[in-house]
PDB file of C-alpha atoms in Angstrom:
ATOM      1  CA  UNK A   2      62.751  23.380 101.803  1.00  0.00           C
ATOM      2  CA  UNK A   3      63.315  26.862 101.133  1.00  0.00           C
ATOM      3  CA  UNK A   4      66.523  28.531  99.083  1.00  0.00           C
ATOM      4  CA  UNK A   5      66.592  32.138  99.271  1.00  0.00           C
ATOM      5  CA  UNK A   6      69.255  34.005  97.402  1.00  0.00           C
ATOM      6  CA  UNK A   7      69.929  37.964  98.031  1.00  0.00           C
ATOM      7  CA  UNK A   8      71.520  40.426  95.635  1.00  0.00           C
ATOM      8  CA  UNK A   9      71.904  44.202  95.241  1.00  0.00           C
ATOM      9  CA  UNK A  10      73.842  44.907  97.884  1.00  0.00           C
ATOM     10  CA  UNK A  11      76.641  46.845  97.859  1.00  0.00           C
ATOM     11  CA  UNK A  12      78.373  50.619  98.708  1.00  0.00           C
ATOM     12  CA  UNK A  13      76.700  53.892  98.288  1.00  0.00           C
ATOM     13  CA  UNK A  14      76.951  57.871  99.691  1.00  0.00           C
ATOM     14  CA  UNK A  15      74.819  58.878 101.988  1.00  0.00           C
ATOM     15  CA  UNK A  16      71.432  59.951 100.390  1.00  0.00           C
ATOM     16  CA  UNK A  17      72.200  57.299  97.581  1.00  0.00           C
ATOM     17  CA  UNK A  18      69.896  54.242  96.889  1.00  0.00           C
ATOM     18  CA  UNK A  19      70.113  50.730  96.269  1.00  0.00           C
ATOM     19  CA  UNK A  20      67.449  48.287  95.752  1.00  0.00           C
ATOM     20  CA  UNK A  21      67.865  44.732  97.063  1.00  0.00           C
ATOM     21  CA  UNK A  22      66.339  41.512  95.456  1.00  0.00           C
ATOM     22  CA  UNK A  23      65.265  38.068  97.223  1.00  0.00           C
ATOM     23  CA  UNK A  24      64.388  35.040  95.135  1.00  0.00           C
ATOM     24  CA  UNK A  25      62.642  32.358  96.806  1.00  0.00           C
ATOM     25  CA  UNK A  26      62.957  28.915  95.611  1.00  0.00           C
ATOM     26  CA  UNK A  27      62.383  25.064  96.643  1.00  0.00           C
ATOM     27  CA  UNK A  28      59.259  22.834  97.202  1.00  0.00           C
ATOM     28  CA  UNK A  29      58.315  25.026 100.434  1.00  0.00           C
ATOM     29  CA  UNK A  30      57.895  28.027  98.710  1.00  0.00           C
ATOM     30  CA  UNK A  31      54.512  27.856  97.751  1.00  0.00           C
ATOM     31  CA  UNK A  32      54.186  27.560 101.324  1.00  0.00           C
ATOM     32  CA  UNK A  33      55.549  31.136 102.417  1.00  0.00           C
ATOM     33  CA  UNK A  34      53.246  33.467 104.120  1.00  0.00           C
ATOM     34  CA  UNK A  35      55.416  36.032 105.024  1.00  0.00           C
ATOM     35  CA  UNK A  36      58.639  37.761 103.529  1.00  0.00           C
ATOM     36  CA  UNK A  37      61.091  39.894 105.595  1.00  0.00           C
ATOM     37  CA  UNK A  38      64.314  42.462 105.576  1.00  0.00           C
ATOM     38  CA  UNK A  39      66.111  42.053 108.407  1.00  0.00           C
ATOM     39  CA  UNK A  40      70.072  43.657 108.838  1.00  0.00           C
ATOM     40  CA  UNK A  41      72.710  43.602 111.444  1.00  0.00           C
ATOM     41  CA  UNK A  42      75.883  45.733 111.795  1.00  0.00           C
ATOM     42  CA  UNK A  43      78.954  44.604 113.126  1.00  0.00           C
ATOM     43  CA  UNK A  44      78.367  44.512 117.479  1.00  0.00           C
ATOM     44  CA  UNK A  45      75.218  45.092 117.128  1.00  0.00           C
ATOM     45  CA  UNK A  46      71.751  42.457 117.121  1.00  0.00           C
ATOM     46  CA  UNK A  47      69.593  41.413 114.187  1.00  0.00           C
ATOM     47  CA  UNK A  48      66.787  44.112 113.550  1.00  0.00           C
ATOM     48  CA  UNK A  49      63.810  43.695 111.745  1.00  0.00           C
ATOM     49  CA  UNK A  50      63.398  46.138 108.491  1.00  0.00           C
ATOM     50  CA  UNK A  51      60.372  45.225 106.595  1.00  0.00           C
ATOM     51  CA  UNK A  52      58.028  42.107 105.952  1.00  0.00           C
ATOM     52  CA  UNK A  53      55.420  41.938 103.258  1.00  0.00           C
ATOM     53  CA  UNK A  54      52.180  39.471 103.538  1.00  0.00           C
ATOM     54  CA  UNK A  55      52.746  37.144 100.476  1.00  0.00           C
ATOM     55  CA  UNK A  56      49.042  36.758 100.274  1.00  0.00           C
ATOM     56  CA  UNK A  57      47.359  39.735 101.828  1.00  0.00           C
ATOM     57  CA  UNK A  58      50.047  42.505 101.260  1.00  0.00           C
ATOM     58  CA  UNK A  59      50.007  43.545 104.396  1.00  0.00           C
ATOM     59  CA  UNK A  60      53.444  45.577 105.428  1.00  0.00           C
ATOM     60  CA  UNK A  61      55.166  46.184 108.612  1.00  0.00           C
ATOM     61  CA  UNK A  62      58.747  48.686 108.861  1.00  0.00           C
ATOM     62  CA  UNK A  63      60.719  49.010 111.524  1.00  0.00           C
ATOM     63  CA  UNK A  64      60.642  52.884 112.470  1.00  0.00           C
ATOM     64  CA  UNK A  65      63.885  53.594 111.275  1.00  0.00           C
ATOM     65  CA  UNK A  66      63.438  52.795 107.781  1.00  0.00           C
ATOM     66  CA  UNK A  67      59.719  54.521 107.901  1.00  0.00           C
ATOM     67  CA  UNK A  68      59.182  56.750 104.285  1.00  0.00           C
ATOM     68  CA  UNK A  69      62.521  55.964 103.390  1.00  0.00           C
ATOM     69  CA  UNK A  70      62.232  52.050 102.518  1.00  0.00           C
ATOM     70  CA  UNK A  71      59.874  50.188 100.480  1.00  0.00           C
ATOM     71  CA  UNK A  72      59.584  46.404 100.567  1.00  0.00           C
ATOM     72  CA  UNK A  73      57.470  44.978  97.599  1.00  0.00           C
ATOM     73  CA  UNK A  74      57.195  41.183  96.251  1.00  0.00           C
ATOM     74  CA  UNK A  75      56.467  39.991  92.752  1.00  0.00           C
ATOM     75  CA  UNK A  76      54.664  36.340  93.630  1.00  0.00           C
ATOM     76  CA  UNK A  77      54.491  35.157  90.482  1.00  0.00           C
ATOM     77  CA  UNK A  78      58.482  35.508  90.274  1.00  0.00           C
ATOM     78  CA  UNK A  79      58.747  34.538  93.922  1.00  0.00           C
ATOM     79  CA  UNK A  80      60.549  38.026  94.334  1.00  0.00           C
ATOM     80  CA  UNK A  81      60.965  40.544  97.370  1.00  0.00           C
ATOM     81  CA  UNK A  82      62.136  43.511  96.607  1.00  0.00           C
ATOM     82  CA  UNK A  83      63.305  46.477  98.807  1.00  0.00           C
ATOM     83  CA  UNK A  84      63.813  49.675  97.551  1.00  0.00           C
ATOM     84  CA  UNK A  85      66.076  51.457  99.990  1.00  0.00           C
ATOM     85  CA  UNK A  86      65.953  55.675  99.891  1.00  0.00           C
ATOM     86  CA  UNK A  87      67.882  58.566 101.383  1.00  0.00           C
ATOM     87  CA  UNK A  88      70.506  56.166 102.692  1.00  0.00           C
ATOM     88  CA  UNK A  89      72.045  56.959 105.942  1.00  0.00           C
ATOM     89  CA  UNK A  90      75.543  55.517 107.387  1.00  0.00           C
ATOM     90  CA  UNK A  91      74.015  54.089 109.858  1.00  0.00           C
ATOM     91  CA  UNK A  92      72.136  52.000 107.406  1.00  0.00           C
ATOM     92  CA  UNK A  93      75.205  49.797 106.960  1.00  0.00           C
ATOM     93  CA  UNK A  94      74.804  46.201 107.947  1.00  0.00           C
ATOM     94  CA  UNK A  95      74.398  42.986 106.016  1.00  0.00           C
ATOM     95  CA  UNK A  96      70.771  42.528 104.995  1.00  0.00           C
ATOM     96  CA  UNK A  97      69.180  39.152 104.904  1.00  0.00           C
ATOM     97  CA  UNK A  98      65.882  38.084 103.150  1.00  0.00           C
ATOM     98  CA  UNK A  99      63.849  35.840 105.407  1.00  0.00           C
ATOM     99  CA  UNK A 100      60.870  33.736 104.525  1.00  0.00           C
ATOM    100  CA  UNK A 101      58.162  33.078 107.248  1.00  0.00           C
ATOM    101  CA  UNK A 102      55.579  30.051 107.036  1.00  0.00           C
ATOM    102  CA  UNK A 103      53.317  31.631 109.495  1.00  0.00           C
ATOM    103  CA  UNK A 104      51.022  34.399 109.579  1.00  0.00           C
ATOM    104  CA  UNK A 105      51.454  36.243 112.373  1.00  0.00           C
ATOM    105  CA  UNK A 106      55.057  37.342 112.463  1.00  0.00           C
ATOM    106  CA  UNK A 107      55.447  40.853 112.142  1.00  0.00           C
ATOM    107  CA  UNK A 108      59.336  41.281 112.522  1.00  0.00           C
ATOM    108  CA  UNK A 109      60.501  39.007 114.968  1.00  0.00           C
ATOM    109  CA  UNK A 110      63.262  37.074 113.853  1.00  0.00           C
ATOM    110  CA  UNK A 111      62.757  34.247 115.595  1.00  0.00           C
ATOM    111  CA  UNK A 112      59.581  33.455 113.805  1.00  0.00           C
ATOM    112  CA  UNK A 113      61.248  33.265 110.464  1.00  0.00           C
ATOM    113  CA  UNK A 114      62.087  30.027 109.157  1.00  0.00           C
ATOM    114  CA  UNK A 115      64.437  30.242 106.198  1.00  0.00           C
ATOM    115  CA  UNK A 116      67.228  32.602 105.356  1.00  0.00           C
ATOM    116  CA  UNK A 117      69.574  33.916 103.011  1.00  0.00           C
ATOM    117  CA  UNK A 118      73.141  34.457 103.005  1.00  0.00           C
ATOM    118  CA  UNK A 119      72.798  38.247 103.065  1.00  0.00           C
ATOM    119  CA  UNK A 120      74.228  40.810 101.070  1.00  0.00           C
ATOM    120  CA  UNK A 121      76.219  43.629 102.602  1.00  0.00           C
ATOM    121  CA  UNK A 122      74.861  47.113 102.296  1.00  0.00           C
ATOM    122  CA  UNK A 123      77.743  50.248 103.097  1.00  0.00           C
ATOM    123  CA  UNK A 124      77.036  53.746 103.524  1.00  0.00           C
ATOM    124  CA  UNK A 125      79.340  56.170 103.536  1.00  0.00           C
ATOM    125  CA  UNK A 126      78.996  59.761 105.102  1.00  0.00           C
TER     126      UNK A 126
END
């Protein structure tokens, strides 16, 4: 099993920053090859913001986020970090950390296995 608990959220202006935290925890965790962003707004569906390789590194953003957010991990803490830039109000949503056990998963949702509670992210114009 898998416990992962988000924090950092919370309200900004737009062009403000915030950087969100994930800590991973449980016996699966060693077991994690992938970490992932993912937010949804109120009426809207789950979108995928950024994953991070836990092994390799390798990083995948959604387009909208693109030179504005920057998802890092710290392994050794079991940490995911994103570093969210130049904040828009249409950034708003609550943000979940997910945790993927297989490779390939780029940022579909449906191949993540554990999640968060989220932590709600508001931008105001």
């Amino acid at each position: 099993q898998v416990l992962l608990v988000e924090s950092g959220g919370g309200s900004v202006q737009a062009g403000g920053s915030l950087r969100l935290s994930c800590a991973a925890s449980g016996d699966g965790s060693s077991s994690i090859a992938n970490m992932g962003w993912f937010r949804q707004a109120p009426g809207k569906e789950r979108e995928g913001v950024a994953r991070i390789h836990s092994r390799f590194g390798t990083i995948d953003y959604a387009n909208s986020v693109k030179g504005r957010f920057t998802i890092s991990q710290d392994n050794a803490k079991k940490m995911v970090y994103l570093q969210m830039n130049s904040l828009k109000p249409e950034d708003t949503a609550m943000y979940y950390c997910a945790a993927a056990l297989l490779n390939d998963v780029g940022l579909s949702s449906n191949l993540y296995h554990y999640w968060g509670q989220g932590t709600q992210v508001t931008v105001s114009s």
